[in-house]
PDB file of C-alpha atoms in Angstrom:
ATOM      1  CA  MET A   1      64.833 -16.386 -22.121  1.00 89.00           C
ATOM      2  CA  LEU A   2      61.331 -16.481 -20.651  1.00 91.00           C
ATOM      3  CA  PHE A   3      62.521 -18.662 -17.786  1.00 94.00           C
ATOM      4  CA  ALA A   4      65.340 -16.234 -16.960  1.00 94.00           C
ATOM      5  CA  SER A   5      62.901 -13.320 -16.934  1.00 95.00           C
ATOM      6  CA  LEU A   6      60.585 -15.184 -14.580  1.00 96.00           C
ATOM      7  CA  VAL A   7      63.483 -15.978 -12.255  1.00 96.00           C
ATOM      8  CA  VAL A   8      64.556 -12.322 -12.178  1.00 97.00           C
ATOM      9  CA  VAL A   9      61.020 -11.052 -11.500  1.00 97.00           C
ATOM     10  CA  THR A  10      60.418 -13.702  -8.832  1.00 97.00           C
ATOM     11  CA  GLY A  11      63.733 -12.887  -7.162  1.00 96.00           C
ATOM     12  CA  PHE A  12      62.948  -9.175  -7.165  1.00 95.00           C
ATOM     13  CA  LEU A  13      59.513  -9.741  -5.629  1.00 94.00           C
ATOM     14  CA  GLY A  14      61.081 -12.007  -3.022  1.00 94.00           C
ATOM     15  CA  LEU A  15      63.567  -9.288  -2.076  1.00 92.00           C
ATOM     16  CA  LEU A  16      60.743  -6.760  -1.770  1.00 88.00           C
ATOM     17  CA  ALA A  17      58.786  -9.113   0.492  1.00 88.00           C
ATOM     18  CA  LYS A  18      61.863  -9.708   2.651  1.00 89.00           C
ATOM     19  CA  ALA A  19      62.525  -5.958   2.926  1.00 83.00           C
ATOM     20  CA  ALA A  20      58.891  -5.298   3.882  1.00 78.00           C
ATOM     21  CA  ALA A  21      58.973  -7.961   6.598  1.00 81.00           C
ATOM     22  CA  ARG A  22      62.223  -6.562   7.981  1.00 81.00           C
ATOM     23  CA  ALA A  23      60.833  -3.021   7.988  1.00 74.00           C
ATOM     24  CA  ARG A  24      57.723  -4.162   9.850  1.00 72.00           C
ATOM     25  CA  ARG A  25      59.814  -6.011  12.436  1.00 75.00           C
ATOM     26  CA  ARG A  26      62.052  -3.025  13.080  1.00 73.00           C
ATOM     27  CA  GLY A  27      59.206  -0.516  13.073  1.00 68.00           C
ATOM     28  CA  ILE A  28      60.551   1.563  10.194  1.00 69.00           C
ATOM     29  CA  SER A  29      57.740   0.860   7.784  1.00 63.00           C
ATOM     30  CA  GLY A  30      55.887   4.016   8.778  1.00 63.00           C
ATOM     31  CA  SER A  31      58.465   6.261   7.200  1.00 67.00           C
ATOM     32  CA  MET A  32      58.544   4.153   4.052  1.00 68.00           C
ATOM     33  CA  THR A  33      54.784   4.138   3.522  1.00 68.00           C
ATOM     34  CA  GLY A  34      54.178   7.733   4.617  1.00 70.00           C
ATOM     35  CA  PRO A  35      54.102   9.327   1.143  1.00 77.00           C
ATOM     36  CA  PHE A  36      51.775   6.641  -0.197  1.00 74.00           C
ATOM     37  CA  ASP A  37      49.437   7.020   2.776  1.00 71.00           C
ATOM     38  CA  GLU A  38      49.249  10.766   2.178  1.00 78.00           C
ATOM     39  CA  MET A  39      48.303  10.220  -1.461  1.00 83.00           C
ATOM     40  CA  TRP A  40      45.806   7.393  -1.201  1.00 83.00           C
ATOM     41  CA  HIS A  41      44.738   7.289   2.439  1.00 79.00           C
ATOM     42  CA  PRO A  42      45.035  10.762   4.011  1.00 80.00           C
ATOM     43  CA  THR A  43      43.307   9.793   7.267  1.00 83.00           C
ATOM     44  CA  ALA A  44      45.929   7.095   7.876  1.00 76.00           C
ATOM     45  CA  ALA A  45      48.672   9.666   7.342  1.00 75.00           C
ATOM     46  CA  ALA A  46      47.032  12.039   9.819  1.00 82.00           C
ATOM     47  CA  SER A  47      46.661   9.233  12.359  1.00 82.00           C
ATOM     48  CA  HIS A  48      50.295   8.214  11.925  1.00 76.00           C
ATOM     49  CA  LEU A  49      51.400  11.811  12.441  1.00 81.00           C
ATOM     50  CA  GLU A  50      49.314  12.104  15.619  1.00 87.00           C
ATOM     51  CA  ILE A  51      50.752   8.848  16.995  1.00 84.00           C
ATOM     52  CA  GLN A  52      54.264  10.084  16.238  1.00 82.00           C
ATOM     53  CA  VAL A  53      53.604  13.379  18.059  1.00 87.00           C
ATOM     54  CA  GLN A  54      52.198  11.561  21.086  1.00 86.00           C
ATOM     55  CA  THR A  55      55.210   9.251  21.178  1.00 83.00           C
ATOM     56  CA  GLU A  56      57.648  12.152  21.135  1.00 86.00           C
ATOM     57  CA  ARG A  57      55.725  14.194  23.702  1.00 85.00           C
ATOM     58  CA  LYS A  58      57.420  14.355  27.080  1.00 80.00           C
ATOM     59  CA  LYS A  59      55.801  14.393  30.474  1.00 78.00           C
ATOM     60  CA  PRO A  60      55.783  17.945  31.863  1.00 79.00           C
ATOM     61  CA  LEU A  61      58.158  18.586  34.730  1.00 77.00           C
ATOM     62  CA  PRO A  62      56.611  19.634  38.045  1.00 82.00           C
ATOM     63  CA  SER A  63      56.981  23.280  38.938  1.00 80.00           C
ATOM     64  CA  PRO A  64      59.209  24.206  41.892  1.00 82.00           C
ATOM     65  CA  GLU A  65      56.124  25.411  43.763  1.00 80.00           C
ATOM     66  CA  ASP A  66      54.674  21.896  43.777  1.00 71.00           C
ATOM     67  CA  LEU A  67      57.590  20.523  45.775  1.00 64.00           C
TER      68      LEU A  67
END
């Protein structure tokens, strides 16, 4: 029974590690760790939010007078 429990726990931890590696590769880990960053590391959450805003910001279009 102890061996089966160890196998289950080890398998679960292996799946978590695989999911974390996949999330990091695809760049989706920010959304997964966001709530934890806000609780335990607020400056990281603020930095992540600022980076996200800068990424979504678009270059302003030139005015017709500039042409």
